[in-house]
Amino acid sequence: MTVSAAVLAAYGLNTARTRPLGKGLINATWLVEADDECFVLQCVNPIFPAEVNIDIDVVTRHIAQHGLVTCLIVPKATGELWTRIDNQTWRLLTFVDGVSHDSLTAAVQAESAGALLSEFHHAVRDLDHAFTSPRLGIHDTVRHLTFLRQTLDIKSDHARYAEILPLATRILTAADELTPWPQTPDRIVHGDPKINNLLFTHDTDVAFSLVDLDTLARMPLPLELGDAMRSWCNPAGEDDHVSEFCPQLFSQSIGGYAEGAREWITADESAAIVSATETILLELAARFCADALNECYFGWNADKFATRSEH
């Protein structure tokens, strides 16, 4: 995929240079170099409505006012937050210079990641905003487990079914043993705080900015933290054949989060973090396992794997 002249012209960047940026599988992303300025240009994946940019604009301007470093949407000269060209949604963002990691390798990284996510949650506590794209049911664990069972019933002719069935059985058995956790109120959250959605400084291990904000929504805080922990606490990375959950990274991440959250997190939210992490691990395993048979939802790395199912 390439950036057309029409897209650049929509932002008055006719003579700018572009090159691919990052390794994300959702939104196609380019670094745009225009004289002495840099921007980030994205073609937004159609799974997100164009109006999600309204949510991003409101939240990023709000957290910027609270002192957080964040990208901001650059509107067109006419004020629109996005442009539609060839049935695709495009947006331009300010460039935040940092490093993303596929996994955590040091205690200071884990502590800093926790502190950054805590700062973000604290900054949006006072934001009153009705989200245009609320992503309802994204962590409806029962629904995802039911969908896996249904998929097993209708995809028995899949070429990898015999290989996938034992894993699906393990997931469903473990889900039956999940520890219930108390219901907690919805808060504004990032929605996908995996480790490569955090930017670190080039010369230190300090996390300083959250990116990929299409998933902003309201949901229970323990689920947000569980989603972070399932990513942050696997030092092997997501594409490794052997993964693990590292308790030390969990302790360090939660320690960093707690430093800023002790004054406002509730006792129920704090007590639910471990159970919610376990829930997210199994929920996401169920979703990936179902897509190994359906092959229609998650992005996949065609450079490393022959099929989505293999990935």
PDB file of C-alpha atoms in Angstrom:
ATOM      1  CA  MET A   1       0.000   0.000   0.000  1.00  0.00           C
ATOM      2  CA  THR A   2       1.290   3.470  -0.865  1.00  0.00           C
ATOM      3  CA  VAL A   3       0.308   7.019  -0.007  1.00  0.00           C
ATOM      4  CA  SER A   4      -1.379   8.769  -2.929  1.00  0.00           C
ATOM      5  CA  ALA A   5      -0.717  12.365  -3.924  1.00  0.00           C
ATOM      6  CA  ALA A   6      -4.367  13.115  -3.153  1.00  0.00           C
ATOM      7  CA  VAL A   7      -3.940  12.149   0.487  1.00  0.00           C
ATOM      8  CA  LEU A   8      -0.897  14.361   0.936  1.00  0.00           C
ATOM      9  CA  ALA A   9      -2.607  17.206  -0.912  1.00  0.00           C
ATOM     10  CA  ALA A  10      -5.554  17.006   1.482  1.00  0.00           C
ATOM     11  CA  TYR A  11      -3.173  18.172   4.212  1.00  0.00           C
ATOM     12  CA  GLY A  12      -1.138  20.591   2.129  1.00  0.00           C
ATOM     13  CA  LEU A  13       1.852  18.234   2.165  1.00  0.00           C
ATOM     14  CA  ASN A  14       2.258  17.840  -1.604  1.00  0.00           C
ATOM     15  CA  THR A  15       6.070  17.825  -1.517  1.00  0.00           C
ATOM     16  CA  ALA A  16       6.506  15.804   1.683  1.00  0.00           C
ATOM     17  CA  ARG A  17       8.444  12.539   1.828  1.00  0.00           C
ATOM     18  CA  THR A  18       6.864   9.403   3.294  1.00  0.00           C
ATOM     19  CA  ARG A  19       8.198   6.096   4.556  1.00  0.00           C
ATOM     20  CA  PRO A  20       6.558   3.204   6.426  1.00  0.00           C
ATOM     21  CA  LEU A  21       6.595   3.530  10.212  1.00  0.00           C
ATOM     22  CA  GLY A  22       6.304   0.766  12.799  1.00  0.00           C
ATOM     23  CA  LYS A  23       5.229  -2.863  12.569  1.00  0.00           C
ATOM     24  CA  GLY A  24       1.542  -2.578  13.417  1.00  0.00           C
ATOM     25  CA  LEU A  25      -0.892  -4.955  11.747  1.00  0.00           C
ATOM     26  CA  ILE A  26      -4.028  -2.825  12.154  1.00  0.00           C
ATOM     27  CA  ASN A  27      -3.531   0.671  10.720  1.00  0.00           C
ATOM     28  CA  ALA A  28      -1.123   1.249   7.829  1.00  0.00           C
ATOM     29  CA  THR A  29       1.254   3.947   9.101  1.00  0.00           C
ATOM     30  CA  TRP A  30       3.834   6.280   7.545  1.00  0.00           C
ATOM     31  CA  LEU A  31       6.266   8.885   8.791  1.00  0.00           C
ATOM     32  CA  VAL A  32       5.775  12.108   6.834  1.00  0.00           C
ATOM     33  CA  GLU A  33       8.761  14.447   6.553  1.00  0.00           C
ATOM     34  CA  ALA A  34       7.918  17.992   5.436  1.00  0.00           C
ATOM     35  CA  ASP A  35      10.829  20.444   5.602  1.00  0.00           C
ATOM     36  CA  ASP A  36      11.756  20.566   9.295  1.00  0.00           C
ATOM     37  CA  GLU A  37       8.515  18.966  10.549  1.00  0.00           C
ATOM     38  CA  CYS A  38       7.496  15.336  10.959  1.00  0.00           C
ATOM     39  CA  PHE A  39       4.003  13.901  11.122  1.00  0.00           C
ATOM     40  CA  VAL A  40       2.420  10.455  11.302  1.00  0.00           C
ATOM     41  CA  LEU A  41      -0.068   9.533   8.567  1.00  0.00           C
ATOM     42  CA  GLN A  42      -2.419   6.591   9.053  1.00  0.00           C
ATOM     43  CA  CYS A  43      -4.912   4.765   6.907  1.00  0.00           C
ATOM     44  CA  VAL A  44      -7.445   3.722   9.510  1.00  0.00           C
ATOM     45  CA  ASN A  45      -8.510   0.095   9.453  1.00  0.00           C
ATOM     46  CA  PRO A  46     -12.195  -0.218   8.448  1.00  0.00           C
ATOM     47  CA  ILE A  47     -12.923  -2.105  11.682  1.00  0.00           C
ATOM     48  CA  PHE A  48     -12.929   1.386  13.235  1.00  0.00           C
ATOM     49  CA  PRO A  49     -15.556   3.965  12.226  1.00  0.00           C
ATOM     50  CA  ALA A  50     -14.177   7.301  11.060  1.00  0.00           C
ATOM     51  CA  GLU A  51     -15.825   8.946  14.076  1.00  0.00           C
ATOM     52  CA  VAL A  52     -13.318   7.231  16.373  1.00  0.00           C
ATOM     53  CA  ASN A  53     -11.094  10.198  15.537  1.00  0.00           C
ATOM     54  CA  ILE A  54     -13.456  12.427  17.519  1.00  0.00           C
ATOM     55  CA  ASP A  55     -12.785  10.311  20.604  1.00  0.00           C
ATOM     56  CA  ILE A  56      -9.042  10.404  20.008  1.00  0.00           C
ATOM     57  CA  ASP A  57      -9.101  14.168  19.568  1.00  0.00           C
ATOM     58  CA  VAL A  58     -11.059  14.778  22.773  1.00  0.00           C
ATOM     59  CA  VAL A  59      -8.963  12.434  24.915  1.00  0.00           C
ATOM     60  CA  THR A  60      -5.550  13.479  23.608  1.00  0.00           C
ATOM     61  CA  ARG A  61      -6.256  17.180  24.022  1.00  0.00           C
ATOM     62  CA  HIS A  62      -7.521  16.460  27.545  1.00  0.00           C
ATOM     63  CA  ILE A  63      -4.478  14.478  28.660  1.00  0.00           C
ATOM     64  CA  ALA A  64      -2.153  17.018  27.044  1.00  0.00           C
ATOM     65  CA  GLN A  65      -3.735  19.660  29.284  1.00  0.00           C
ATOM     66  CA  HIS A  66      -2.870  17.384  32.217  1.00  0.00           C
ATOM     67  CA  GLY A  67       0.784  17.343  31.198  1.00  0.00           C
ATOM     68  CA  LEU A  68       1.027  13.978  29.436  1.00  0.00           C
ATOM     69  CA  VAL A  69       3.042  13.644  26.249  1.00  0.00           C
ATOM     70  CA  THR A  70       0.731  12.526  23.456  1.00  0.00           C
ATOM     71  CA  CYS A  71       0.202  12.671  19.726  1.00  0.00           C
ATOM     72  CA  LEU A  72      -2.557  15.012  18.579  1.00  0.00           C
ATOM     73  CA  ILE A  73      -4.742  14.864  15.477  1.00  0.00           C
ATOM     74  CA  VAL A  74      -3.787  17.495  12.888  1.00  0.00           C
ATOM     75  CA  PRO A  75      -7.011  18.717  11.294  1.00  0.00           C
ATOM     76  CA  LYS A  76      -7.346  19.659   7.656  1.00  0.00           C
ATOM     77  CA  ALA A  77      -7.367  23.345   6.772  1.00  0.00           C
ATOM     78  CA  THR A  78     -11.169  23.136   6.736  1.00  0.00           C
ATOM     79  CA  GLY A  79     -11.234  21.719  10.280  1.00  0.00           C
ATOM     80  CA  GLU A  80     -12.094  18.060   9.635  1.00  0.00           C
ATOM     81  CA  LEU A  81     -10.271  15.526  11.798  1.00  0.00           C
ATOM     82  CA  TRP A  82      -9.970  12.994   8.961  1.00  0.00           C
ATOM     83  CA  THR A  83     -10.254  12.745   5.205  1.00  0.00           C
ATOM     84  CA  ARG A  84     -12.033  10.152   3.056  1.00  0.00           C
ATOM     85  CA  ILE A  85     -10.236   9.243  -0.169  1.00  0.00           C
ATOM     86  CA  ASP A  86     -10.961   6.157  -2.314  1.00  0.00           C
ATOM     87  CA  ASN A  87     -13.344   4.826   0.369  1.00  0.00           C
ATOM     88  CA  GLN A  88     -10.589   4.889   2.986  1.00  0.00           C
ATOM     89  CA  THR A  89     -10.265   6.983   6.146  1.00  0.00           C
ATOM     90  CA  TRP A  90      -6.987   8.833   6.631  1.00  0.00           C
ATOM     91  CA  ARG A  91      -5.735  10.916   9.542  1.00  0.00           C
ATOM     92  CA  LEU A  92      -2.648  12.989  10.264  1.00  0.00           C
ATOM     93  CA  LEU A  93      -1.052  13.069  13.722  1.00  0.00           C
ATOM     94  CA  THR A  94       1.737  14.995  15.350  1.00  0.00           C
ATOM     95  CA  PHE A  95       4.913  12.916  15.607  1.00  0.00           C
ATOM     96  CA  VAL A  96       6.127  11.743  19.011  1.00  0.00           C
ATOM     97  CA  ASP A  97       9.711  10.514  18.822  1.00  0.00           C
ATOM     98  CA  GLY A  98      10.198   7.387  20.894  1.00  0.00           C
ATOM     99  CA  VAL A  99      11.003   3.682  20.878  1.00  0.00           C
ATOM    100  CA  SER A 100       8.487   0.838  21.086  1.00  0.00           C
ATOM    101  CA  HIS A 101       9.392  -2.616  22.386  1.00  0.00           C
ATOM    102  CA  ASP A 102       7.942  -6.007  21.520  1.00  0.00           C
ATOM    103  CA  SER A 103       8.606  -7.207  25.080  1.00  0.00           C
ATOM    104  CA  LEU A 104       9.934  -5.955  28.403  1.00  0.00           C
ATOM    105  CA  THR A 105      13.505  -6.824  29.282  1.00  0.00           C
ATOM    106  CA  ALA A 106      14.205  -4.868  32.479  1.00  0.00           C
ATOM    107  CA  ALA A 107      12.584  -4.092  35.816  1.00  0.00           C
ATOM    108  CA  VAL A 108      12.812  -0.349  35.237  1.00  0.00           C
ATOM    109  CA  GLN A 109      10.847  -0.720  31.983  1.00  0.00           C
ATOM    110  CA  ALA A 110       8.056  -2.585  33.791  1.00  0.00           C
ATOM    111  CA  GLU A 111       7.860  -0.045  36.609  1.00  0.00           C
ATOM    112  CA  SER A 112       7.854   2.865  34.173  1.00  0.00           C
ATOM    113  CA  ALA A 113       5.168   1.259  32.002  1.00  0.00           C
ATOM    114  CA  GLY A 114       2.962   0.823  35.066  1.00  0.00           C
ATOM    115  CA  ALA A 115       3.539   4.414  36.130  1.00  0.00           C
ATOM    116  CA  LEU A 116       2.625   5.738  32.665  1.00  0.00           C
ATOM    117  CA  LEU A 117      -0.633   3.777  32.487  1.00  0.00           C
ATOM    118  CA  SER A 118      -1.517   5.001  35.978  1.00  0.00           C
ATOM    119  CA  GLU A 119      -0.866   8.613  34.901  1.00  0.00           C
ATOM    120  CA  PHE A 120      -3.142   8.136  31.902  1.00  0.00           C
ATOM    121  CA  HIS A 121      -5.979   6.671  33.987  1.00  0.00           C
ATOM    122  CA  HIS A 122      -5.636   9.472  36.523  1.00  0.00           C
ATOM    123  CA  ALA A 123      -5.655  12.146  33.813  1.00  0.00           C
ATOM    124  CA  VAL A 124      -8.949  10.962  32.288  1.00  0.00           C
ATOM    125  CA  ARG A 125     -10.789  10.497  35.589  1.00  0.00           C
ATOM    126  CA  ASP A 126     -12.411  13.919  35.263  1.00  0.00           C
ATOM    127  CA  LEU A 127     -13.212  13.670  31.534  1.00  0.00           C
ATOM    128  CA  ASP A 128     -16.917  13.663  30.692  1.00  0.00           C
ATOM    129  CA  HIS A 129     -17.200  12.327  27.143  1.00  0.00           C
ATOM    130  CA  ALA A 130     -19.734  10.124  25.342  1.00  0.00           C
ATOM    131  CA  PHE A 131     -17.665   7.858  23.101  1.00  0.00           C
ATOM    132  CA  THR A 132     -18.729   7.566  19.475  1.00  0.00           C
ATOM    133  CA  SER A 133     -17.289   4.038  19.268  1.00  0.00           C
ATOM    134  CA  PRO A 134     -17.775   2.432  22.703  1.00  0.00           C
ATOM    135  CA  ARG A 135     -16.610  -1.107  21.712  1.00  0.00           C
ATOM    136  CA  LEU A 136     -19.363  -2.761  23.731  1.00  0.00           C
ATOM    137  CA  GLY A 137     -18.724  -6.367  24.708  1.00  0.00           C
ATOM    138  CA  ILE A 138     -15.056  -6.366  23.745  1.00  0.00           C
ATOM    139  CA  HIS A 139     -14.268  -8.200  26.997  1.00  0.00           C
ATOM    140  CA  ASP A 140     -17.456 -10.248  27.227  1.00  0.00           C
ATOM    141  CA  THR A 141     -15.608 -13.404  28.261  1.00  0.00           C
ATOM    142  CA  VAL A 142     -18.667 -15.641  28.237  1.00  0.00           C
ATOM    143  CA  ARG A 143     -19.497 -14.572  24.676  1.00  0.00           C
ATOM    144  CA  HIS A 144     -15.948 -15.263  23.465  1.00  0.00           C
ATOM    145  CA  LEU A 145     -15.903 -18.713  25.068  1.00  0.00           C
ATOM    146  CA  THR A 146     -19.309 -19.508  23.580  1.00  0.00           C
ATOM    147  CA  PHE A 147     -18.043 -18.425  20.159  1.00  0.00           C
ATOM    148  CA  LEU A 148     -15.066 -20.778  20.488  1.00  0.00           C
ATOM    149  CA  ARG A 149     -17.418 -23.673  21.256  1.00  0.00           C
ATOM    150  CA  GLN A 150     -19.586 -22.769  18.253  1.00  0.00           C
ATOM    151  CA  THR A 151     -16.523 -22.528  16.033  1.00  0.00           C
ATOM    152  CA  LEU A 152     -15.415 -26.013  17.070  1.00  0.00           C
ATOM    153  CA  ASP A 153     -18.830 -27.322  16.028  1.00  0.00           C
ATOM    154  CA  ILE A 154     -18.873 -25.767  12.556  1.00  0.00           C
ATOM    155  CA  LYS A 155     -15.190 -25.821  11.545  1.00  0.00           C
ATOM    156  CA  SER A 156     -14.403 -29.506  12.014  1.00  0.00           C
ATOM    157  CA  ASP A 157     -13.336 -29.736   8.356  1.00  0.00           C
ATOM    158  CA  HIS A 158     -10.509 -27.211   8.814  1.00  0.00           C
ATOM    159  CA  ALA A 159      -7.096 -28.598   7.834  1.00  0.00           C
ATOM    160  CA  ARG A 160      -5.624 -27.832  11.279  1.00  0.00           C
ATOM    161  CA  TYR A 161      -8.665 -28.890  13.331  1.00  0.00           C
ATOM    162  CA  ALA A 162      -6.998 -31.925  14.899  1.00  0.00           C
ATOM    163  CA  GLU A 163      -4.079 -29.762  15.986  1.00  0.00           C
ATOM    164  CA  ILE A 164      -6.262 -26.953  17.363  1.00  0.00           C
ATOM    165  CA  LEU A 165      -8.907 -29.045  19.170  1.00  0.00           C
ATOM    166  CA  PRO A 166      -6.674 -30.115  22.123  1.00  0.00           C
ATOM    167  CA  LEU A 167      -5.671 -26.490  22.726  1.00  0.00           C
ATOM    168  CA  ALA A 168      -9.294 -25.349  22.582  1.00  0.00           C
ATOM    169  CA  THR A 169     -10.220 -28.054  25.088  1.00  0.00           C
ATOM    170  CA  ARG A 170      -7.488 -26.873  27.465  1.00  0.00           C
ATOM    171  CA  ILE A 171      -8.715 -23.286  27.188  1.00  0.00           C
ATOM    172  CA  LEU A 172     -12.345 -24.178  27.844  1.00  0.00           C
ATOM    173  CA  THR A 173     -11.432 -26.420  30.788  1.00  0.00           C
ATOM    174  CA  ALA A 174      -9.310 -23.684  32.349  1.00  0.00           C
ATOM    175  CA  ALA A 175     -12.104 -21.159  31.819  1.00  0.00           C
ATOM    176  CA  ASP A 176     -14.447 -23.313  33.886  1.00  0.00           C
ATOM    177  CA  GLU A 177     -12.009 -22.896  36.778  1.00  0.00           C
ATOM    178  CA  LEU A 178     -11.655 -19.106  36.575  1.00  0.00           C
ATOM    179  CA  THR A 179     -11.831 -17.235  39.868  1.00  0.00           C
ATOM    180  CA  PRO A 180     -14.773 -14.793  39.872  1.00  0.00           C
ATOM    181  CA  TRP A 181     -13.909 -11.165  40.636  1.00  0.00           C
ATOM    182  CA  PRO A 182     -16.142  -8.383  41.938  1.00  0.00           C
ATOM    183  CA  GLN A 183     -17.916  -6.088  39.528  1.00  0.00           C
ATOM    184  CA  THR A 184     -16.284  -2.677  39.412  1.00  0.00           C
ATOM    185  CA  PRO A 185     -17.358   0.601  37.759  1.00  0.00           C
ATOM    186  CA  ASP A 186     -16.415   1.470  34.209  1.00  0.00           C
ATOM    187  CA  ARG A 187     -13.585   3.956  33.721  1.00  0.00           C
ATOM    188  CA  ILE A 188     -12.084   5.540  30.615  1.00  0.00           C
ATOM    189  CA  VAL A 189      -9.256   3.271  29.468  1.00  0.00           C
ATOM    190  CA  HIS A 190      -6.830   2.917  26.578  1.00  0.00           C
ATOM    191  CA  GLY A 191      -8.438  -0.374  25.565  1.00  0.00           C
ATOM    192  CA  ASP A 192      -5.335  -2.081  24.145  1.00  0.00           C
ATOM    193  CA  PRO A 193      -2.359  -1.316  26.418  1.00  0.00           C
ATOM    194  CA  LYS A 194      -0.047  -3.995  24.986  1.00  0.00           C
ATOM    195  CA  ILE A 195       3.615  -3.219  25.370  1.00  0.00           C
ATOM    196  CA  ASN A 196       4.277  -1.964  21.848  1.00  0.00           C
ATOM    197  CA  ASN A 197       1.561   0.646  22.309  1.00  0.00           C
ATOM    198  CA  LEU A 198       3.838   2.415  24.799  1.00  0.00           C
ATOM    199  CA  LEU A 199       6.686   4.669  23.704  1.00  0.00           C
ATOM    200  CA  PHE A 200       9.966   4.751  25.642  1.00  0.00           C
ATOM    201  CA  THR A 201      12.684   7.376  25.422  1.00  0.00           C
ATOM    202  CA  HIS A 202      15.642   6.576  23.176  1.00  0.00           C
ATOM    203  CA  ASP A 203      18.345   6.836  25.818  1.00  0.00           C
ATOM    204  CA  THR A 204      16.572   5.486  28.909  1.00  0.00           C
ATOM    205  CA  ASP A 205      14.007   2.843  29.832  1.00  0.00           C
ATOM    206  CA  VAL A 206      11.352   5.436  30.698  1.00  0.00           C
ATOM    207  CA  ALA A 207       7.866   5.009  29.198  1.00  0.00           C
ATOM    208  CA  PHE A 208       6.424   8.424  28.366  1.00  0.00           C
ATOM    209  CA  SER A 209       3.573   8.172  25.840  1.00  0.00           C
ATOM    210  CA  LEU A 210       0.681   5.913  24.824  1.00  0.00           C
ATOM    211  CA  VAL A 211      -0.097   5.438  21.133  1.00  0.00           C
ATOM    212  CA  ASP A 212      -2.678   3.617  18.971  1.00  0.00           C
ATOM    213  CA  LEU A 213      -5.719   5.143  20.614  1.00  0.00           C
ATOM    214  CA  ASP A 214      -8.478   3.740  18.381  1.00  0.00           C
ATOM    215  CA  THR A 215      -9.531   1.462  21.242  1.00  0.00           C
ATOM    216  CA  LEU A 216     -10.419   4.165  23.780  1.00  0.00           C
ATOM    217  CA  ALA A 217     -13.540   3.209  25.704  1.00  0.00           C
ATOM    218  CA  ARG A 218     -15.082   2.748  29.122  1.00  0.00           C
ATOM    219  CA  MET A 219     -14.675  -0.604  30.849  1.00  0.00           C
ATOM    220  CA  PRO A 220     -13.786  -2.013  34.277  1.00  0.00           C
ATOM    221  CA  LEU A 221     -10.261  -1.003  35.264  1.00  0.00           C
ATOM    222  CA  PRO A 222      -9.151  -4.566  36.211  1.00  0.00           C
ATOM    223  CA  LEU A 223      -9.741  -5.697  32.618  1.00  0.00           C
ATOM    224  CA  GLU A 224      -7.525  -2.890  31.302  1.00  0.00           C
ATOM    225  CA  LEU A 225      -4.791  -3.877  33.753  1.00  0.00           C
ATOM    226  CA  GLY A 226      -5.243  -7.559  32.966  1.00  0.00           C
ATOM    227  CA  ASP A 227      -4.840  -6.802  29.270  1.00  0.00           C
ATOM    228  CA  ALA A 228      -1.656  -4.872  30.025  1.00  0.00           C
ATOM    229  CA  MET A 229      -0.237  -7.610  32.240  1.00  0.00           C
ATOM    230  CA  ARG A 230      -0.831 -10.407  29.727  1.00  0.00           C
ATOM    231  CA  SER A 231       1.373  -8.486  27.293  1.00  0.00           C
ATOM    232  CA  TRP A 232       3.939  -6.912  29.606  1.00  0.00           C
ATOM    233  CA  CYS A 233       4.641 -10.080  31.586  1.00  0.00           C
ATOM    234  CA  ASN A 234       5.547 -12.283  28.611  1.00  0.00           C
ATOM    235  CA  PRO A 235       9.260 -11.609  28.001  1.00  0.00           C
ATOM    236  CA  ALA A 236       9.271 -13.835  24.912  1.00  0.00           C
ATOM    237  CA  GLY A 237       7.051 -11.562  22.783  1.00  0.00           C
ATOM    238  CA  GLU A 238       3.851 -12.409  20.924  1.00  0.00           C
ATOM    239  CA  ASP A 239       5.343 -14.214  17.914  1.00  0.00           C
ATOM    240  CA  ASP A 240       7.554 -16.612  19.878  1.00  0.00           C
ATOM    241  CA  HIS A 241       6.540 -20.258  19.886  1.00  0.00           C
ATOM    242  CA  VAL A 242       7.259 -20.516  23.632  1.00  0.00           C
ATOM    243  CA  SER A 243       5.757 -17.889  25.911  1.00  0.00           C
ATOM    244  CA  GLU A 244       5.570 -17.505  29.672  1.00  0.00           C
ATOM    245  CA  PHE A 245       3.997 -15.327  32.327  1.00  0.00           C
ATOM    246  CA  CYS A 246       6.733 -13.760  34.452  1.00  0.00           C
ATOM    247  CA  PRO A 247       5.589 -13.051  38.049  1.00  0.00           C
ATOM    248  CA  GLN A 248       8.539 -10.709  38.597  1.00  0.00           C
ATOM    249  CA  LEU A 249       7.500  -8.480  35.701  1.00  0.00           C
ATOM    250  CA  PHE A 250       3.933  -8.559  37.043  1.00  0.00           C
ATOM    251  CA  SER A 251       5.076  -7.413  40.484  1.00  0.00           C
ATOM    252  CA  GLN A 252       7.264  -4.658  39.032  1.00  0.00           C
ATOM    253  CA  SER A 253       4.551  -3.426  36.654  1.00  0.00           C
ATOM    254  CA  ILE A 254       1.879  -3.326  39.344  1.00  0.00           C
ATOM    255  CA  GLY A 255       4.331  -1.659  41.707  1.00  0.00           C
ATOM    256  CA  GLY A 256       4.905   1.123  39.184  1.00  0.00           C
ATOM    257  CA  TYR A 257       1.154   1.476  38.657  1.00  0.00           C
ATOM    258  CA  ALA A 258       0.416   1.548  42.388  1.00  0.00           C
ATOM    259  CA  GLU A 259       2.765   4.447  43.044  1.00  0.00           C
ATOM    260  CA  GLY A 260       0.379   6.785  41.256  1.00  0.00           C
ATOM    261  CA  ALA A 261      -2.911   4.964  41.781  1.00  0.00           C
ATOM    262  CA  ARG A 262      -3.028   4.347  45.538  1.00  0.00           C
ATOM    263  CA  GLU A 263      -4.935   7.561  46.166  1.00  0.00           C
ATOM    264  CA  TRP A 264      -7.826   6.765  43.852  1.00  0.00           C
ATOM    265  CA  ILE A 265      -8.048   3.060  42.924  1.00  0.00           C
ATOM    266  CA  THR A 266     -10.768   1.235  44.878  1.00  0.00           C
ATOM    267  CA  ALA A 267     -10.165  -1.813  47.062  1.00  0.00           C
ATOM    268  CA  ASP A 268     -12.313  -3.981  44.756  1.00  0.00           C
ATOM    269  CA  GLU A 269     -10.387  -2.843  41.670  1.00  0.00           C
ATOM    270  CA  SER A 270      -7.073  -3.590  43.319  1.00  0.00           C
ATOM    271  CA  ALA A 271      -8.203  -6.991  44.586  1.00  0.00           C
ATOM    272  CA  ALA A 272      -9.492  -7.983  41.134  1.00  0.00           C
ATOM    273  CA  ILE A 273      -6.264  -7.404  39.172  1.00  0.00           C
ATOM    274  CA  VAL A 274      -4.912 -10.967  39.446  1.00  0.00           C
ATOM    275  CA  SER A 275      -8.230 -12.648  38.586  1.00  0.00           C
ATOM    276  CA  ALA A 276      -8.868 -10.197  35.752  1.00  0.00           C
ATOM    277  CA  THR A 277      -5.411 -10.919  34.330  1.00  0.00           C
ATOM    278  CA  GLU A 278      -6.172 -14.630  34.369  1.00  0.00           C
ATOM    279  CA  THR A 279      -9.510 -13.908  32.691  1.00  0.00           C
ATOM    280  CA  ILE A 280      -7.896 -11.843  29.925  1.00  0.00           C
ATOM    281  CA  LEU A 281      -5.257 -14.514  29.286  1.00  0.00           C
ATOM    282  CA  LEU A 282      -7.923 -17.148  28.695  1.00  0.00           C
ATOM    283  CA  GLU A 283     -10.290 -14.814  26.855  1.00  0.00           C
ATOM    284  CA  LEU A 284      -7.633 -13.777  24.351  1.00  0.00           C
ATOM    285  CA  ALA A 285      -6.451 -17.362  23.990  1.00  0.00           C
ATOM    286  CA  ALA A 286     -10.043 -18.316  23.140  1.00  0.00           C
ATOM    287  CA  ARG A 287     -10.326 -15.525  20.568  1.00  0.00           C
ATOM    288  CA  PHE A 288      -7.053 -16.441  18.852  1.00  0.00           C
ATOM    289  CA  CYS A 289      -7.943 -20.135  18.952  1.00  0.00           C
ATOM    290  CA  ALA A 290     -11.287 -19.447  17.276  1.00  0.00           C
ATOM    291  CA  ASP A 291      -9.601 -17.356  14.605  1.00  0.00           C
ATOM    292  CA  ALA A 292      -7.090 -20.114  13.926  1.00  0.00           C
ATOM    293  CA  LEU A 293     -10.151 -21.894  12.521  1.00  0.00           C
ATOM    294  CA  ASN A 294     -12.174 -18.922  11.195  1.00  0.00           C
ATOM    295  CA  GLU A 295      -9.154 -17.021   9.789  1.00  0.00           C
ATOM    296  CA  CYS A 296     -10.998 -13.728   9.468  1.00  0.00           C
ATOM    297  CA  TYR A 297     -10.348 -11.390  12.408  1.00  0.00           C
ATOM    298  CA  PHE A 298      -6.844 -10.992  13.811  1.00  0.00           C
ATOM    299  CA  GLY A 299      -4.023  -9.539  11.758  1.00  0.00           C
ATOM    300  CA  TRP A 300      -1.163 -11.872  10.921  1.00  0.00           C
ATOM    301  CA  ASN A 301       2.462 -11.631   9.856  1.00  0.00           C
ATOM    302  CA  ALA A 302       2.696 -12.923   6.290  1.00  0.00           C
ATOM    303  CA  ASP A 303       6.491 -12.520   6.348  1.00  0.00           C
ATOM    304  CA  LYS A 304       6.849 -15.193   9.027  1.00  0.00           C
ATOM    305  CA  PHE A 305       3.841 -17.460   8.563  1.00  0.00           C
ATOM    306  CA  ALA A 306       2.211 -19.080   5.537  1.00  0.00           C
ATOM    307  CA  THR A 307      -1.360 -18.604   6.800  1.00  0.00           C
ATOM    308  CA  ARG A 308      -3.296 -16.737   9.448  1.00  0.00           C
ATOM    309  CA  SER A 309      -4.056 -20.082  11.096  1.00  0.00           C
ATOM    310  CA  GLU A 310      -0.375 -20.974  11.336  1.00  0.00           C
ATOM    311  CA  HIS A 311       0.390 -17.633  13.000  1.00  0.00           C
TER     312      HIS A 311
END
